[in-house]
PDB file of C-alpha atoms in Angstrom:
ATOM      1  CA  MET A   1      91.207 103.117 103.966  1.00  0.00           C
ATOM      2  CA  ASN A   2      89.335 101.791 100.633  1.00  0.00           C
ATOM      3  CA  THR A   3      92.977 101.865  98.729  1.00  0.00           C
ATOM      4  CA  ASN A   4      94.216  99.012  97.599  1.00  0.00           C
ATOM      5  CA  PRO A   5      96.334  97.070 100.127  1.00  0.00           C
ATOM      6  CA  ARG A   6      99.173  96.115  97.244  1.00  0.00           C
ATOM      7  CA  LEU A   7      99.189  99.826  96.719  1.00  0.00           C
ATOM      8  CA  ARG A   8      99.926 100.746 100.274  1.00  0.00           C
ATOM      9  CA  GLN A   9     101.953  97.563 100.633  1.00  0.00           C
ATOM     10  CA  MET A  10     103.890  99.562  97.654  1.00  0.00           C
ATOM     11  CA  VAL A  11     104.105 103.513  98.756  1.00  0.00           C
ATOM     12  CA  THR A  12     105.042 101.593 102.424  1.00  0.00           C
ATOM     13  CA  ALA A  13     107.574  99.833 100.695  1.00  0.00           C
ATOM     14  CA  ALA A  14     109.416 103.063  99.199  1.00  0.00           C
ATOM     15  CA  LEU A  15     108.989 105.409 102.217  1.00  0.00           C
ATOM     16  CA  PHE A  16     111.025 101.935 104.026  1.00  0.00           C
ATOM     17  CA  ALA A  17     113.640 102.437 101.355  1.00  0.00           C
ATOM     18  CA  ALA A  18     113.598 106.641 101.723  1.00  0.00           C
ATOM     19  CA  ALA A  19     113.993 106.000 105.688  1.00  0.00           C
ATOM     20  CA  ILE A  20     116.564 103.183 105.174  1.00  0.00           C
ATOM     21  CA  THR A  21     118.513 104.983 102.505  1.00  0.00           C
ATOM     22  CA  VAL A  22     118.974 108.219 104.686  1.00  0.00           C
ATOM     23  CA  VAL A  23     119.438 107.101 108.098  1.00  0.00           C
ATOM     24  CA  THR A  24     122.251 104.743 106.388  1.00  0.00           C
ATOM     25  CA  ALA A  25     124.149 107.291 104.597  1.00  0.00           C
ATOM     26  CA  TYR A  26     123.467 110.016 107.544  1.00  0.00           C
ATOM     27  CA  PHE A  27     122.200 109.714 110.423  1.00  0.00           C
ATOM     28  CA  LEU A  28     125.460 107.994 112.928  1.00  0.00           C
ATOM     29  CA  HIS A  29     127.472 107.032 109.949  1.00  0.00           C
ATOM     30  CA  ILE A  30     130.765 106.077 111.800  1.00  0.00           C
ATOM     31  CA  PRO A  31     133.647 104.733 109.958  1.00  0.00           C
ATOM     32  CA  ILE A  32     134.808 101.527 111.416  1.00  0.00           C
ATOM     33  CA  PRO A  33     138.853 101.373 112.013  1.00  0.00           C
ATOM     34  CA  GLY A  34     140.534  98.755 109.883  1.00  0.00           C
ATOM     35  CA  SER A  35     137.381  97.693 108.071  1.00  0.00           C
ATOM     36  CA  SER A  36     135.075  99.330 104.838  1.00  0.00           C
ATOM     37  CA  GLY A  37     132.331  99.538 106.971  1.00  0.00           C
ATOM     38  CA  TYR A  38     130.443 101.329 109.357  1.00  0.00           C
ATOM     39  CA  VAL A  39     127.938 101.932 112.148  1.00  0.00           C
ATOM     40  CA  HIS A  40     124.695 102.947 111.177  1.00  0.00           C
ATOM     41  CA  LEU A  41     121.072 102.858 112.349  1.00  0.00           C
ATOM     42  CA  GLY A  42     119.836 101.791 108.754  1.00  0.00           C
ATOM     43  CA  ASP A  43     119.391  97.593 109.226  1.00  0.00           C
ATOM     44  CA  THR A  44     117.056  98.557 112.305  1.00  0.00           C
ATOM     45  CA  LEU A  45     114.498  99.843 109.984  1.00  0.00           C
ATOM     46  CA  ILE A  46     115.449  96.880 107.417  1.00  0.00           C
ATOM     47  CA  TYR A  47     114.535  94.340 110.786  1.00  0.00           C
ATOM     48  CA  LEU A  48     110.727  96.482 111.505  1.00  0.00           C
ATOM     49  CA  ALA A  49     110.566  97.143 107.554  1.00  0.00           C
ATOM     50  CA  ALA A  50     110.915  92.840 107.190  1.00  0.00           C
ATOM     51  CA  CYS A  51     108.998  92.614 110.536  1.00  0.00           C
ATOM     52  CA  LEU A  52     105.662  95.112 109.281  1.00  0.00           C
ATOM     53  CA  LEU A  53     105.491  93.802 105.447  1.00  0.00           C
ATOM     54  CA  PRO A  54     105.084  90.583 103.346  1.00  0.00           C
ATOM     55  CA  THR A  55     108.581  89.606 102.287  1.00  0.00           C
ATOM     56  CA  PRO A  56     108.590  90.728  98.585  1.00  0.00           C
ATOM     57  CA  TYR A  57     107.798  94.250 100.120  1.00  0.00           C
ATOM     58  CA  ALA A  58     110.292  93.573 102.482  1.00  0.00           C
ATOM     59  CA  VAL A  59     113.465  92.963  99.706  1.00  0.00           C
ATOM     60  CA  PHE A  60     112.875  95.400  98.236  1.00  0.00           C
ATOM     61  CA  ALA A  61     112.874  98.267 100.987  1.00  0.00           C
ATOM     62  CA  ALA A  62     115.975  96.705 101.956  1.00  0.00           C
ATOM     63  CA  SER A  63     117.764  96.507  99.074  1.00  0.00           C
ATOM     64  CA  VAL A  64     116.547  99.357  97.317  1.00  0.00           C
ATOM     65  CA  GLY A  65     117.045 101.282 100.339  1.00  0.00           C
ATOM     66  CA  ALA A  66     120.303 100.208 102.103  1.00  0.00           C
ATOM     67  CA  GLY A  67     121.802 100.015  97.737  1.00  0.00           C
ATOM     68  CA  LEU A  68     120.718 104.095  97.498  1.00  0.00           C
ATOM     69  CA  ALA A  69     122.750 104.768 100.721  1.00  0.00           C
ATOM     70  CA  ASP A  70     125.892 102.639  98.828  1.00  0.00           C
ATOM     71  CA  LEU A  71     125.509 104.437  95.932  1.00  0.00           C
ATOM     72  CA  LEU A  72     125.284 107.757  98.299  1.00  0.00           C
ATOM     73  CA  THR A  73     128.816 106.413 100.328  1.00  0.00           C
ATOM     74  CA  ALA A  74     130.686 103.683  98.672  1.00  0.00           C
ATOM     75  CA  PRO A  75     129.494 102.769  95.330  1.00  0.00           C
ATOM     76  CA  ALA A  76     131.483 100.060  95.104  1.00  0.00           C
ATOM     77  CA  TRP A  77     129.074  98.625  98.108  1.00  0.00           C
ATOM     78  CA  VAL A  78     125.845  98.269  96.160  1.00  0.00           C
ATOM     79  CA  LEU A  79     125.811  95.185  94.090  1.00  0.00           C
ATOM     80  CA  PRO A  80     126.984  93.550  97.566  1.00  0.00           C
ATOM     81  CA  THR A  81     124.484  95.181  98.969  1.00  0.00           C
ATOM     82  CA  LEU A  82     121.393  94.582  96.981  1.00  0.00           C
ATOM     83  CA  ILE A  83     122.196  90.861  97.260  1.00  0.00           C
ATOM     84  CA  ILE A  84     122.712  90.536 101.135  1.00  0.00           C
ATOM     85  CA  LYS A  85     120.283  93.083 102.161  1.00  0.00           C
ATOM     86  CA  ALA A  86     117.814  90.607 100.373  1.00  0.00           C
ATOM     87  CA  ILE A  87     118.618  87.580 102.494  1.00  0.00           C
ATOM     88  CA  VAL A  88     118.769  89.646 105.204  1.00  0.00           C
ATOM     89  CA  ALA A  89     114.898  90.780 104.561  1.00  0.00           C
ATOM     90  CA  MET A  90     113.753  87.557 104.165  1.00  0.00           C
ATOM     91  CA  GLN A  91     115.131  85.757 107.645  1.00  0.00           C
ATOM     92  CA  PHE A  92     112.283  87.818 108.977  1.00  0.00           C
ATOM     93  CA  THR A  93     108.455  87.187 109.440  1.00  0.00           C
ATOM     94  CA  CYS A  94     104.946  89.747 109.491  1.00  0.00           C
ATOM     95  CA  LYS A  95     102.895  86.911 109.492  1.00  0.00           C
ATOM     96  CA  HIS A  96     102.231  87.703 113.240  1.00  0.00           C
ATOM     97  CA  ASP A  97      99.996  90.191 115.355  1.00  0.00           C
ATOM     98  CA  ARG A  98     103.475  90.966 116.621  1.00  0.00           C
ATOM     99  CA  ILE A  99     107.405  92.449 115.613  1.00  0.00           C
ATOM    100  CA  LEU A 100     109.243  90.211 118.587  1.00  0.00           C
ATOM    101  CA  THR A 101     108.156  86.601 117.193  1.00  0.00           C
ATOM    102  CA  ARG A 102     110.289  83.651 117.988  1.00  0.00           C
ATOM    103  CA  ARG A 103     111.263  83.691 114.165  1.00  0.00           C
ATOM    104  CA  ASN A 104     112.231  87.306 113.910  1.00  0.00           C
ATOM    105  CA  THR A 105     114.436  87.173 117.833  1.00  0.00           C
ATOM    106  CA  ILE A 106     116.398  84.316 115.676  1.00  0.00           C
ATOM    107  CA  ALA A 107     116.339  86.601 112.718  1.00  0.00           C
ATOM    108  CA  VAL A 108     117.801  89.151 114.362  1.00  0.00           C
ATOM    109  CA  PHE A 109     120.479  86.571 115.644  1.00  0.00           C
ATOM    110  CA  THR A 110     121.335  85.013 112.112  1.00  0.00           C
ATOM    111  CA  THR A 111     121.693  88.254 110.533  1.00  0.00           C
ATOM    112  CA  ALA A 112     124.291  89.189 112.463  1.00  0.00           C
ATOM    113  CA  ILE A 113     126.623  85.685 111.467  1.00  0.00           C
ATOM    114  CA  VAL A 114     124.941  85.847 107.732  1.00  0.00           C
ATOM    115  CA  SER A 115     125.383  89.673 106.749  1.00  0.00           C
ATOM    116  CA  PRO A 116     128.840  90.039 108.213  1.00  0.00           C
ATOM    117  CA  THR A 117     129.557  86.858 106.570  1.00  0.00           C
ATOM    118  CA  LEU A 118     128.543  88.018 103.241  1.00  0.00           C
ATOM    119  CA  TYR A 119     130.341  91.172 103.382  1.00  0.00           C
ATOM    120  CA  SER A 120     133.752  89.699 104.211  1.00  0.00           C
ATOM    121  CA  ILE A 121     133.080  87.663 101.198  1.00  0.00           C
ATOM    122  CA  ALA A 122     132.426  90.187  99.430  1.00  0.00           C
ATOM    123  CA  TYR A 123     135.511  92.785 100.409  1.00  0.00           C
ATOM    124  CA  CYS A 124     137.991  89.433  99.926  1.00  0.00           C
ATOM    125  CA  ILE A 125     136.311  88.874  96.240  1.00  0.00           C
ATOM    126  CA  MET A 126     137.168  93.105  96.111  1.00  0.00           C
ATOM    127  CA  THR A 127     140.261  93.085  97.565  1.00  0.00           C
ATOM    128  CA  GLY A 128     141.710  89.887  95.785  1.00  0.00           C
ATOM    129  CA  THR A 129     142.682  88.621 100.026  1.00  0.00           C
ATOM    130  CA  LEU A 130     141.145  86.597 102.146  1.00  0.00           C
ATOM    131  CA  ALA A 131     143.436  88.512 104.545  1.00  0.00           C
ATOM    132  CA  ALA A 132     140.541  91.268 104.297  1.00  0.00           C
ATOM    133  CA  PHE A 133     137.808  89.322 105.836  1.00  0.00           C
ATOM    134  CA  VAL A 134     138.614  88.923 109.207  1.00  0.00           C
ATOM    135  CA  PRO A 135     138.718  92.926 110.036  1.00  0.00           C
ATOM    136  CA  GLN A 136     135.925  93.362 107.828  1.00  0.00           C
ATOM    137  CA  PHE A 137     133.638  90.674 109.537  1.00  0.00           C
ATOM    138  CA  ILE A 138     134.681  92.453 112.769  1.00  0.00           C
ATOM    139  CA  GLY A 139     133.641  95.743 111.780  1.00  0.00           C
ATOM    140  CA  THR A 140     130.657  94.471 109.856  1.00  0.00           C
ATOM    141  CA  ILE A 141     129.385  92.082 113.137  1.00  0.00           C
ATOM    142  CA  VAL A 142     129.676  95.916 115.075  1.00  0.00           C
ATOM    143  CA  GLN A 143     127.269  97.147 112.950  1.00  0.00           C
ATOM    144  CA  ALA A 144     124.647  94.162 113.099  1.00  0.00           C
ATOM    145  CA  ILE A 145     124.861  94.476 117.552  1.00  0.00           C
ATOM    146  CA  GLY A 146     124.377  98.021 117.250  1.00  0.00           C
ATOM    147  CA  SER A 147     121.419  97.468 114.878  1.00  0.00           C
ATOM    148  CA  ALA A 148     120.122  94.588 117.151  1.00  0.00           C
ATOM    149  CA  VAL A 149     120.472  96.887 120.424  1.00  0.00           C
ATOM    150  CA  LEU A 150     118.128  99.107 119.015  1.00  0.00           C
ATOM    151  CA  PHE A 151     115.942  96.965 117.563  1.00  0.00           C
ATOM    152  CA  PHE A 152     115.147  94.795 120.417  1.00  0.00           C
ATOM    153  CA  PRO A 153     113.466  97.893 122.546  1.00  0.00           C
ATOM    154  CA  LEU A 154     111.461  99.442 119.943  1.00  0.00           C
ATOM    155  CA  ALA A 155     110.408  95.982 118.622  1.00  0.00           C
ATOM    156  CA  PHE A 156     108.967  95.625 122.437  1.00  0.00           C
ATOM    157  CA  VAL A 157     107.340  99.517 122.560  1.00  0.00           C
ATOM    158  CA  LEU A 158     105.900  98.814 119.302  1.00  0.00           C
ATOM    159  CA  ASP A 159     104.184  95.647 120.415  1.00  0.00           C
ATOM    160  CA  ARG A 160     103.478  97.026 124.082  1.00  0.00           C
ATOM    161  CA  MET A 161     101.440  99.809 122.080  1.00  0.00           C
ATOM    162  CA  GLY A 162      99.282  97.471 119.483  1.00  0.00           C
ATOM    163  CA  PHE A 163     101.309  98.512 116.430  1.00  0.00           C
ATOM    164  CA  LYS A 164     100.631  95.900 114.710  1.00  0.00           C
ATOM    165  CA  THR A 165      97.247  95.067 115.287  1.00  0.00           C
ATOM    166  CA  ARG A 166      96.135  98.651 115.295  1.00  0.00           C
ATOM    167  CA  VAL A 167      98.737 100.328 112.674  1.00  0.00           C
ATOM    168  CA  ALA A 168     100.483  97.857 110.173  1.00  0.00           C
ATOM    169  CA  ARG A 169      97.150  94.902 109.593  1.00  0.00           C
ATOM    170  CA  ASN A 170      96.693  97.015 106.635  1.00  0.00           C
ATOM    171  CA  LEU A 171      99.873  96.366 105.202  1.00  0.00           C
ATOM    172  CA  VAL A 172      99.657  92.505 105.500  1.00  0.00           C
ATOM    173  CA  SER A 173      96.471  92.202 104.442  1.00  0.00           C
ATOM    174  CA  ALA A 174      96.728  92.221 100.723  1.00  0.00           C
TER     175      ALA A 174
END
């Protein structure tokens, strides 16, 4: 390919944002009783995008993709999601030949605490009560665990295929 690497990164980030939007809003979108959250597979794509794309592009894909999904399903959450998903994406790195690196593995676990905590704080602000924290946290941690359960085998398979060295290397060479 003789295209500009930055153009490839922008297009890939936009494709990830679109996939994150559709998967978050419409595929396996299961409400969690007692919280304002729902289980979806979009965070798995956020983790993957953050492992494949340089940080600014991963932040764009995560924030815009998840933000658009919220605009379609739960508009009150758009602003918190734009911020929280940017923080989630910044925890990962794309600077290795593999997806499952030590940093990315740790990022999945820190995200499972950081994301539910931030969403719970946002929900407390939105509802005006601290009583909203625990139910929101529990609901959102279920989401984070589900995303991790899907991410690890997907990343393992992609690493076994040599995906980053054979396909995604062009995305990070700018």
